[in-house]
PDB file of C-alpha atoms in Angstrom:
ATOM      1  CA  UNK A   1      96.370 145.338  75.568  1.00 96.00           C
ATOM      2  CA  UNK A   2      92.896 145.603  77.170  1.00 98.00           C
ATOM      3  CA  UNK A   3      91.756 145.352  73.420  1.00 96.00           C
ATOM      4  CA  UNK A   4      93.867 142.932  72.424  1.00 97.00           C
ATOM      5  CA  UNK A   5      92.642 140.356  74.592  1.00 99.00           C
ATOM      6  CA  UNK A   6      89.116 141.814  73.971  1.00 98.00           C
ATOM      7  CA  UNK A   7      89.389 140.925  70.430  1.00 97.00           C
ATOM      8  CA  UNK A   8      90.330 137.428  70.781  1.00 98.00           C
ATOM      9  CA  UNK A   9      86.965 137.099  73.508  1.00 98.00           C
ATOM     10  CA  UNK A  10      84.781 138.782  70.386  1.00 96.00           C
ATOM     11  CA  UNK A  11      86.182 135.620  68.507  1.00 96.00           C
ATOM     12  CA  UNK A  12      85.101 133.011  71.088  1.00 97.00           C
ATOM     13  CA  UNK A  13      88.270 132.235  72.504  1.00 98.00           C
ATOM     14  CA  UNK A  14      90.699 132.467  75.582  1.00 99.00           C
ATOM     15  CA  UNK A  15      93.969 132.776  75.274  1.00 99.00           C
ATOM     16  CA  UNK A  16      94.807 131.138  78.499  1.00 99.00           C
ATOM     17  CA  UNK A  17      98.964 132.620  78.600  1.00 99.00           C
ATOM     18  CA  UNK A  18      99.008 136.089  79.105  1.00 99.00           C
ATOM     19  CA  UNK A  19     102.031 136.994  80.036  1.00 99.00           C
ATOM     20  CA  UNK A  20     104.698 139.873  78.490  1.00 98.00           C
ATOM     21  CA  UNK A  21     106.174 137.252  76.128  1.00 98.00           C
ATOM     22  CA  UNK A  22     103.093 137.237  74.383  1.00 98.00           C
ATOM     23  CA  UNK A  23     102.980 140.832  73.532  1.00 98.00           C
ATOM     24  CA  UNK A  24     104.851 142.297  71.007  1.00 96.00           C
ATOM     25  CA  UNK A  25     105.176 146.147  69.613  1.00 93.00           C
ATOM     26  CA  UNK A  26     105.380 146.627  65.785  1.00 92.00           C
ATOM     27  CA  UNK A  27     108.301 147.887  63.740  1.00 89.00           C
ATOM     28  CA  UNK A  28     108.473 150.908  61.322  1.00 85.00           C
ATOM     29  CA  UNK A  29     105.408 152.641  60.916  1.00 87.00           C
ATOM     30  CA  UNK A  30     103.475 149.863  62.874  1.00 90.00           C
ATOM     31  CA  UNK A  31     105.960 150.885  66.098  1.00 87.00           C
ATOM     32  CA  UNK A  32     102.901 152.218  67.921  1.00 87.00           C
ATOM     33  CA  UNK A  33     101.330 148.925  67.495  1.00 91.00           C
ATOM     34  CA  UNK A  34     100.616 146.383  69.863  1.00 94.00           C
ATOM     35  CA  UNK A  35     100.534 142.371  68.683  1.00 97.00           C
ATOM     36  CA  UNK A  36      98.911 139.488  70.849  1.00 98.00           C
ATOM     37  CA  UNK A  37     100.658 136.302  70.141  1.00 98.00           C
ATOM     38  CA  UNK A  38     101.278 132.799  70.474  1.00 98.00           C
ATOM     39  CA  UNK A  39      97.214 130.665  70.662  1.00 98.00           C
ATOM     40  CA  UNK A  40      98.821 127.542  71.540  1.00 98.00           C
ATOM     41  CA  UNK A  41      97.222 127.102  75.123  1.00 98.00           C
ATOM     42  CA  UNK A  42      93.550 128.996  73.584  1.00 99.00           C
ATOM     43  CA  UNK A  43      90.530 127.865  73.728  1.00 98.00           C
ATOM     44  CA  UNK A  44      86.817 128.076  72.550  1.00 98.00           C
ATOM     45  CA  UNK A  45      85.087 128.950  75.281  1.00 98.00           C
ATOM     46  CA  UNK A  46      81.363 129.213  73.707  1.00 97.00           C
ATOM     47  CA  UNK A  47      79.526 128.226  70.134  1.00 91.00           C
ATOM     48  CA  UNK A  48      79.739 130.989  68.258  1.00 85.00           C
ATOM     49  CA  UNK A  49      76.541 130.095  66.459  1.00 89.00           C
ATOM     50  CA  UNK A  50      74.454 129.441  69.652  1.00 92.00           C
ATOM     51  CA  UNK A  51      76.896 130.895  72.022  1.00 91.00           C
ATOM     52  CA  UNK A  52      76.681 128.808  74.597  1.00 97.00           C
ATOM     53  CA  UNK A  53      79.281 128.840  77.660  1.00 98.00           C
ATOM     54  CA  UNK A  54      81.633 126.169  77.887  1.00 98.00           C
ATOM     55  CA  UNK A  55      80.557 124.242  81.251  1.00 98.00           C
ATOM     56  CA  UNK A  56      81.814 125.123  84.820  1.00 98.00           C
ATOM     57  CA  UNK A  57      83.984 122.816  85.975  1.00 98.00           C
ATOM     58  CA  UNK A  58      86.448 122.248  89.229  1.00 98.00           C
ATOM     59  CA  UNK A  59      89.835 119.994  89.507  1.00 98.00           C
ATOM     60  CA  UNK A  60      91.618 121.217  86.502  1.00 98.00           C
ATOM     61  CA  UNK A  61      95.086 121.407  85.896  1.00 96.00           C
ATOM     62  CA  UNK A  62      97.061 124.402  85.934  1.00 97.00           C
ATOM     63  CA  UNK A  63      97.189 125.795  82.175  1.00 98.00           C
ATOM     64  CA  UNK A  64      99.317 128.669  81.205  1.00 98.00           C
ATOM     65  CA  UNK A  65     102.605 129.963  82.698  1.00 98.00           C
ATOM     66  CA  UNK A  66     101.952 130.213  86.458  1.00 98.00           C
ATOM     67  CA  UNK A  67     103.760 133.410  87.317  1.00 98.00           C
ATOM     68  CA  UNK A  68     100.938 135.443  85.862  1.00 99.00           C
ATOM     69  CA  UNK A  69      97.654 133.019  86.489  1.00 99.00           C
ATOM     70  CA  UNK A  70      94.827 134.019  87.947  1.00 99.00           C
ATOM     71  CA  UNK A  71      93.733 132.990  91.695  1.00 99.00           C
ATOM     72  CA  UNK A  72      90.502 131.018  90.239  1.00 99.00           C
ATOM     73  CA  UNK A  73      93.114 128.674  87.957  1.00 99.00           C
ATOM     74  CA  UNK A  74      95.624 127.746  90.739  1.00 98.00           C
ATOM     75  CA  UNK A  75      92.362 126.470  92.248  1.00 98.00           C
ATOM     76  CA  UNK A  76      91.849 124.259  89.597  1.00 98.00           C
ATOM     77  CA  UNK A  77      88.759 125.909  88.741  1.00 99.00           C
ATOM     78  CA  UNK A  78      87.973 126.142  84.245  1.00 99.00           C
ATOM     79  CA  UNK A  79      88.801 129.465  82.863  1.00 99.00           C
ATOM     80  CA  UNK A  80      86.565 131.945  81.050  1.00 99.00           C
ATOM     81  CA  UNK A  81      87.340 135.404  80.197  1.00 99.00           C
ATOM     82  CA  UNK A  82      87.649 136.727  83.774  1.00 99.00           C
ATOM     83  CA  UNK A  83      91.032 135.026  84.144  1.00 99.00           C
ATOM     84  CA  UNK A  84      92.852 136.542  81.257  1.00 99.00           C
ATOM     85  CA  UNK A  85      91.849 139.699  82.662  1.00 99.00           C
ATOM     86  CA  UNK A  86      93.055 139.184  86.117  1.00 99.00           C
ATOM     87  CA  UNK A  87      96.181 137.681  84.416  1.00 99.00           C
ATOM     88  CA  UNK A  88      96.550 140.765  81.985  1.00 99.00           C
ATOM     89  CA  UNK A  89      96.851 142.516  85.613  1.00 99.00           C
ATOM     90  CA  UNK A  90      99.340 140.517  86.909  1.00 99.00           C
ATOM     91  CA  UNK A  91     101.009 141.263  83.998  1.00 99.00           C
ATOM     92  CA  UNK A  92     100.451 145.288  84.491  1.00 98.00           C
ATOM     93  CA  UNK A  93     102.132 145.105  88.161  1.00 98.00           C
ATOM     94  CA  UNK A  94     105.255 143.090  86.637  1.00 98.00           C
ATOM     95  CA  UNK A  95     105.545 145.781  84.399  1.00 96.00           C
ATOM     96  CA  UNK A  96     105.341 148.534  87.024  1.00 96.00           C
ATOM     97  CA  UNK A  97     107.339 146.893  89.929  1.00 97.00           C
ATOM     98  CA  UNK A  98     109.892 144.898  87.776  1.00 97.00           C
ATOM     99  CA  UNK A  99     109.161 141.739  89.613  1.00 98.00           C
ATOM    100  CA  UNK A 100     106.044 139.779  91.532  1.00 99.00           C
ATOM    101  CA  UNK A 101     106.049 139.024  95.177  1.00 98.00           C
ATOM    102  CA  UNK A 102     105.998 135.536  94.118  1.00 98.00           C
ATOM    103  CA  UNK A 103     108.685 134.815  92.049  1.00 98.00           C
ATOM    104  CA  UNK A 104     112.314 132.862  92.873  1.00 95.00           C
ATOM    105  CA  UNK A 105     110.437 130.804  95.310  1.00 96.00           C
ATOM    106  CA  UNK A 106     112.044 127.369  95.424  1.00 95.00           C
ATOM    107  CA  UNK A 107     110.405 124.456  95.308  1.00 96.00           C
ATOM    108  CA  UNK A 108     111.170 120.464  94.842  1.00 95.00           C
ATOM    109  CA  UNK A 109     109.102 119.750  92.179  1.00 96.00           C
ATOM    110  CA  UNK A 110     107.037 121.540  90.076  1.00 94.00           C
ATOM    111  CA  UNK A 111     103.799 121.267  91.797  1.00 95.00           C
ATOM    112  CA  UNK A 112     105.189 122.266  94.981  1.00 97.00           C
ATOM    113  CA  UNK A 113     106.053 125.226  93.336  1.00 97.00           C
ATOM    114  CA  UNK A 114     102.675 126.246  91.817  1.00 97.00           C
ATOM    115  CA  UNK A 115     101.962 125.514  95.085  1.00 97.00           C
ATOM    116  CA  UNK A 116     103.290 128.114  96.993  1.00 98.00           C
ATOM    117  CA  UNK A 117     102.602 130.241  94.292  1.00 98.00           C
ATOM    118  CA  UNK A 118      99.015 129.723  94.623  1.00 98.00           C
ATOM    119  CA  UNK A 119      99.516 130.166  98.323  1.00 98.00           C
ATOM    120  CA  UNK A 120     101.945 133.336  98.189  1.00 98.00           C
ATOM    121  CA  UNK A 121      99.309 134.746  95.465  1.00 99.00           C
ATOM    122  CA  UNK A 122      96.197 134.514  97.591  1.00 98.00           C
ATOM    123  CA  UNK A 123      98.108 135.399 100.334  1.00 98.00           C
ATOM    124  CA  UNK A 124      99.023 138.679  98.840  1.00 99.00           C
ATOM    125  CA  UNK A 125      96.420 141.319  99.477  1.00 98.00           C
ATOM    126  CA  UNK A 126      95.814 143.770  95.797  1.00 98.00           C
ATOM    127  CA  UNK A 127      96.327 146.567  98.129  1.00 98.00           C
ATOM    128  CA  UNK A 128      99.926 145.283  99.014  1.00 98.00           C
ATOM    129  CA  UNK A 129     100.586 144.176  95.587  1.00 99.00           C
ATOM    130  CA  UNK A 130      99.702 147.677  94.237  1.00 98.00           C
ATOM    131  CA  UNK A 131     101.318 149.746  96.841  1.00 97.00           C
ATOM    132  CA  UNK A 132     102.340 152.938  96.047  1.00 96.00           C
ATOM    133  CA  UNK A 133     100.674 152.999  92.615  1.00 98.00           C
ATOM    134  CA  UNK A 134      97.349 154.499  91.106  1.00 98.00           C
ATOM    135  CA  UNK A 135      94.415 152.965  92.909  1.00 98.00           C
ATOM    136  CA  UNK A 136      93.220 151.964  89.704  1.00 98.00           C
ATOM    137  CA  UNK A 137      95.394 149.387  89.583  1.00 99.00           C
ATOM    138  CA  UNK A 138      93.249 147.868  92.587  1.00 99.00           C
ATOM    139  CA  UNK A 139      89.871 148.897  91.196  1.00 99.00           C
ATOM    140  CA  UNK A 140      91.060 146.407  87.923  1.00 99.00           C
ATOM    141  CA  UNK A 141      91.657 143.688  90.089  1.00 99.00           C
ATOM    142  CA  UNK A 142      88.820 143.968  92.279  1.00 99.00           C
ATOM    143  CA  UNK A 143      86.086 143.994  89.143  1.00 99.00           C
ATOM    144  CA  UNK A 144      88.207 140.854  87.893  1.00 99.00           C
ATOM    145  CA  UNK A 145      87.602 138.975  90.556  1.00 98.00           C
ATOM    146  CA  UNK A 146      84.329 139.729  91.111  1.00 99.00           C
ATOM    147  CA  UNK A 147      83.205 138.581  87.469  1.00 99.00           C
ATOM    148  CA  UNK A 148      81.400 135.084  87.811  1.00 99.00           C
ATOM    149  CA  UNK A 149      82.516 132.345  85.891  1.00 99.00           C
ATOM    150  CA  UNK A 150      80.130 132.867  82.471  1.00 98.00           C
ATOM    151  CA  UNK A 151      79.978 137.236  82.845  1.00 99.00           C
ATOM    152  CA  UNK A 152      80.931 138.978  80.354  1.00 98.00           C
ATOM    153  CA  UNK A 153      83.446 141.617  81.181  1.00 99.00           C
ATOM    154  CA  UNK A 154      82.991 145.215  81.075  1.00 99.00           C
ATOM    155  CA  UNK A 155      85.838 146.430  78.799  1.00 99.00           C
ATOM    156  CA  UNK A 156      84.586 149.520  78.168  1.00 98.00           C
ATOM    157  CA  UNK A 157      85.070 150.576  82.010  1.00 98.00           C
ATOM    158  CA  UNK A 158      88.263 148.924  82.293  1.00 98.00           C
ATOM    159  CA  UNK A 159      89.573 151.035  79.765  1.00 98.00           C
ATOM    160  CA  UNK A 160      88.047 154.017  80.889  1.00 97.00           C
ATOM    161  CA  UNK A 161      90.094 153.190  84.484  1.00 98.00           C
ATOM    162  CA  UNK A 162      93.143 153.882  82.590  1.00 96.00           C
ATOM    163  CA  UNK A 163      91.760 156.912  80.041  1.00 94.00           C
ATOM    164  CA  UNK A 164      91.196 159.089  83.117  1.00 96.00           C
ATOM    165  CA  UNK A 165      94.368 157.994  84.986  1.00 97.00           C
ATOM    166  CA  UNK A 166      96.131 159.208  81.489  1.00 94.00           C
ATOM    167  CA  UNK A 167      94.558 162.508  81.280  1.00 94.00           C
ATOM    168  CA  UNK A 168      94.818 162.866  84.864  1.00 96.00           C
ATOM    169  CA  UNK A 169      98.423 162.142  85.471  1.00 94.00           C
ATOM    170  CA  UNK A 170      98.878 164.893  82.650  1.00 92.00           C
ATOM    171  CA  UNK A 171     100.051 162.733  79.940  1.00 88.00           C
ATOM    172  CA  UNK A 172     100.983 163.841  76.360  1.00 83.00           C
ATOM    173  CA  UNK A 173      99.128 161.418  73.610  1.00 78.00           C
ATOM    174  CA  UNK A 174     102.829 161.516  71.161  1.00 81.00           C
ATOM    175  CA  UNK A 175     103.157 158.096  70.129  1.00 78.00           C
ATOM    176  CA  UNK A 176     106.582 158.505  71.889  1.00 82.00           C
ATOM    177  CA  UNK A 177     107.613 155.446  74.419  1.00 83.00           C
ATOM    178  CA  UNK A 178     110.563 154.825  76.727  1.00 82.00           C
ATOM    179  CA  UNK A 179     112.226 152.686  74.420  1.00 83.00           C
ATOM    180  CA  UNK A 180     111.704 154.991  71.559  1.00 80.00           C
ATOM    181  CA  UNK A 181     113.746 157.333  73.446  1.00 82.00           C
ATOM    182  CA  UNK A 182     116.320 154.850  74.133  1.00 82.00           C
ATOM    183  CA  UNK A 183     116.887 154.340  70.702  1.00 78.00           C
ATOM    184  CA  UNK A 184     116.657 158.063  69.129  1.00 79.00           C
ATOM    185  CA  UNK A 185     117.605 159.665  72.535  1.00 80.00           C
ATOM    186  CA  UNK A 186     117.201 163.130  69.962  1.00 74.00           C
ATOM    187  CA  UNK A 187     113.170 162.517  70.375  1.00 71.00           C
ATOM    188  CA  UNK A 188     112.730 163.000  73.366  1.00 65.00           C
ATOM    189  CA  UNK A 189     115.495 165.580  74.374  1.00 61.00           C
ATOM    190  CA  UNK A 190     113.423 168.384  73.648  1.00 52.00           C
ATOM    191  CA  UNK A 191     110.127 167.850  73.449  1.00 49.00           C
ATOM    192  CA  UNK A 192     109.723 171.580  71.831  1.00 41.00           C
ATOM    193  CA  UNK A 193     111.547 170.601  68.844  1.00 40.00           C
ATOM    194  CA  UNK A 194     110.087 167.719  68.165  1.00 41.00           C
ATOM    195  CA  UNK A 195     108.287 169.064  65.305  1.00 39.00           C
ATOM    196  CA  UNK A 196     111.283 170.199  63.792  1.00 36.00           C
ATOM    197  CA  UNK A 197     112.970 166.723  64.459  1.00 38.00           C
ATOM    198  CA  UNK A 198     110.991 164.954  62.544  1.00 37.00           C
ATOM    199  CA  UNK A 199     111.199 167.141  59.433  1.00 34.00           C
ATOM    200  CA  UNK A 200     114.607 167.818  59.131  1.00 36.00           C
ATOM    201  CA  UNK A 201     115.748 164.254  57.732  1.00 37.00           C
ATOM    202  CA  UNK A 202     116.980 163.134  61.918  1.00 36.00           C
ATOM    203  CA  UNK A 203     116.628 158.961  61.350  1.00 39.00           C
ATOM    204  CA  UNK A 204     114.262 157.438  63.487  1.00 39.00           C
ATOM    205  CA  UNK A 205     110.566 156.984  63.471  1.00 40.00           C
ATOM    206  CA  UNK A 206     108.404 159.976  61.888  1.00 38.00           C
ATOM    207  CA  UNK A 207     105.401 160.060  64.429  1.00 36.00           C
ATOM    208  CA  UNK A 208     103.396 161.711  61.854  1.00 38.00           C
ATOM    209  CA  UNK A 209     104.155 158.770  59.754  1.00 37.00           C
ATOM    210  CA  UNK A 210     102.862 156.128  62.684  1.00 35.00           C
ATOM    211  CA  UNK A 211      99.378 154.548  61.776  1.00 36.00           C
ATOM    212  CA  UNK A 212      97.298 156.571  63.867  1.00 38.00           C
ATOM    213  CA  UNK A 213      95.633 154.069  65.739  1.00 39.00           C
ATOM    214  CA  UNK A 214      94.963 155.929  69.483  1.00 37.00           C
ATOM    215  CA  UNK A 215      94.871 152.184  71.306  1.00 39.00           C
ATOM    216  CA  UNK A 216      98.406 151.782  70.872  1.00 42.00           C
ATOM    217  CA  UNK A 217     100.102 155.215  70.805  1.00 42.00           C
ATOM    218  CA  UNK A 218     102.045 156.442  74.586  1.00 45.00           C
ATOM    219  CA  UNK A 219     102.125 159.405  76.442  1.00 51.00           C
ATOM    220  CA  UNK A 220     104.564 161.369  78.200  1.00 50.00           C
ATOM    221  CA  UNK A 221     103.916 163.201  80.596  1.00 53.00           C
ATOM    222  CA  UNK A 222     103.709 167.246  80.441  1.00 47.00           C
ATOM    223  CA  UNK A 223     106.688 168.874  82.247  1.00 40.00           C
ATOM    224  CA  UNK A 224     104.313 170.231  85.036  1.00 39.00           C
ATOM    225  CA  UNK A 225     103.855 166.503  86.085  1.00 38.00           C
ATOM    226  CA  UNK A 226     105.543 164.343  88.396  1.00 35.00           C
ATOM    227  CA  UNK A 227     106.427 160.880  87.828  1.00 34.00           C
ATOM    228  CA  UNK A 228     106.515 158.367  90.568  1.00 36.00           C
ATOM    229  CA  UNK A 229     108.320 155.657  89.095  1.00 35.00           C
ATOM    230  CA  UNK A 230     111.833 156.576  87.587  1.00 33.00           C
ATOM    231  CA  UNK A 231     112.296 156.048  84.314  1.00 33.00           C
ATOM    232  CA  UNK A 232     116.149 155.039  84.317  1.00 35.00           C
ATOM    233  CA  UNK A 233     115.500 151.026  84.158  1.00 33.00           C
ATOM    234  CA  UNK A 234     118.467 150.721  81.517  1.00 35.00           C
ATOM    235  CA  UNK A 235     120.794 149.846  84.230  1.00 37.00           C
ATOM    236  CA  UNK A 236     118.358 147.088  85.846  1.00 38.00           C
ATOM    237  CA  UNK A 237     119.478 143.619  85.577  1.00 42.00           C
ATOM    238  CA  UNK A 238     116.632 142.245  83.439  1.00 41.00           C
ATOM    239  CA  UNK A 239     114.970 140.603  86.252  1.00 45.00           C
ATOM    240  CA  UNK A 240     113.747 143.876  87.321  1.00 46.00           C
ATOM    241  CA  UNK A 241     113.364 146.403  84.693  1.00 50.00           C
ATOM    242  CA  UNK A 242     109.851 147.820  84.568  1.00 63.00           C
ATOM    243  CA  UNK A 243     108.399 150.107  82.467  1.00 70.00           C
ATOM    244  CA  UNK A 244     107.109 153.398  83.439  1.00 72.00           C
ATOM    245  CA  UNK A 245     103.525 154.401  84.460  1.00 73.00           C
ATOM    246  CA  UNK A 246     102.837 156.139  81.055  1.00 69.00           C
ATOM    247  CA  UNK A 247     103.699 153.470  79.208  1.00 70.00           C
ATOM    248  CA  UNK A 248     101.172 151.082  80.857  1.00 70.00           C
ATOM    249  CA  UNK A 249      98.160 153.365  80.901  1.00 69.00           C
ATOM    250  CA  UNK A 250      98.501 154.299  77.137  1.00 69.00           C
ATOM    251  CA  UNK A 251      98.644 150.616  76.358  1.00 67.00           C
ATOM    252  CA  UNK A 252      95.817 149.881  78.295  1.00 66.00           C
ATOM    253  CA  UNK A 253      93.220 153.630  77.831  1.00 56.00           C
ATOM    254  CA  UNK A 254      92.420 153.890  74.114  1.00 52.00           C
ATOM    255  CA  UNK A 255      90.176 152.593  71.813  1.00 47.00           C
ATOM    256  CA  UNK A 256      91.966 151.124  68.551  1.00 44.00           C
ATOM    257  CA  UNK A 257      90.842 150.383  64.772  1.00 38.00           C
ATOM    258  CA  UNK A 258      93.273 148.195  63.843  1.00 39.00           C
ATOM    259  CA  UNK A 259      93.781 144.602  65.728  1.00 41.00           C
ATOM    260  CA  UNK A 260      97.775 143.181  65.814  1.00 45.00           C
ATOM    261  CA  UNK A 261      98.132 139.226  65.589  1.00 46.00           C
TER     262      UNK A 261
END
């Protein structure tokens, strides 16, 4: 995801609505793949032949969905690439706690809800947002907030955050994911068999057949490991499924040569 949105900054542009609507996960042998969709709310935000930054400016409306934008857009403040980063974040935690402290407020109109949004956002300490999960989770949000408004972001260490939370949580790289499981529940009953699985004619994905492309592929977690967040969201209303930790670092940790749109 991390390279998704780095892609589209390579390009010139911001994409200005990150939010989990505007990811999408391939089909057949593109199943490990991860898409970044929908550029209606992008924007240029340099020349690409002198690359000059777009001007800093203040009293801007709120653009993009506001659930998931970050603290410097509430304020009315222009985006650059910091704020689909800190948005891509907000967009991690959803993921991970099935909701955001700030949803189902009510509100008379709509800009008395964005603003107690704003407020409940910036009210919100990381640390309390990311309670109970990896502290890496906070080290992303601090470095996105404490990019100025023309930096350039460090990808490179925000996906290395998430590589060594991977291999440290003990993580298997198998291009298998929750939902994969869901569907072929054979996958991932054994993970010893696997092997056999897929070469015995059982329908469902080949793994070997994937497009190896290690951005996009998930983990599970070796049996030694334990797993903080459970993994039975089936049964959530949709509201509050989230996905498991696994899934979110091995979206976020490796490197990938081939770019979904």
């Amino acid at each position: 995801m991390i390279n998704r949105v780095e892609y589209m900054h390579q390009k010139g542009f911001l994409h200005r609505d990150i939010k989990p609507d505007n990811f999408l996960m391939g089909l057949g042998r593109k199943a490990n793949q991860v898409y970044i969709i929908d550029y209606g709310l992008a924007k240029k935000y340099r020349d690409l032949q002198t690359h000059k930054h777009i001007p800093y400016r203040e009293n801007k409306n709120l653009t993009g969905t506001a659930r998931y934008a970050s603290v410097n857009t509430h304020l009315g403040v222009e985006q650059s690439r910091r704020d689909d980063l800190e948005s891509l974040g907000y967009v991690l935690m959803y993921f991970l706690r099935g909701s955001l402290p700030w949803q189902g407020l009510k509100a008379g109109t709509k800009k008395q809800k964005y603003d107690k949004i704003s407020e409940k956002k910036m009210l919100t300490p990381v640390e309390v947002l990311c309670k109970s999960y990896p502290s890496e989770f906070i080290s992303y949000f601090h470095y996105c907030r404490s990019l100025r408004f023309e930096d350039k972001p460090d990808y490179s260490y925000l996906k290395r955050l998430f590589r060594d939370l991977f291999i440290r949580e003990g993580y298997q790289f198998d291009y298998v994911f929750d939902w994969t499981i869901l569907k072929y529940p054979q996958i991932g009953s054994n993970p010893r068999t696997r092997a056999s699985e897929r070469t015995s004619g059982v329908d469902g994905p080949s793994m070997d057949k994937m497009e190896r492309a290690p951005g996009e592929a998930s983990g599970r977690r070796n049996p030694t490991g334990s797993l903080n967040q459970s993994d039975n969201y089936a049964q959530r209303p949709r509201e509050t499924v989230s996905m498991s930790l696994k899934e979110i670092v091995s979206q976020l940790s490796f490197p990938s040569r081939t770019i979904g749109w």
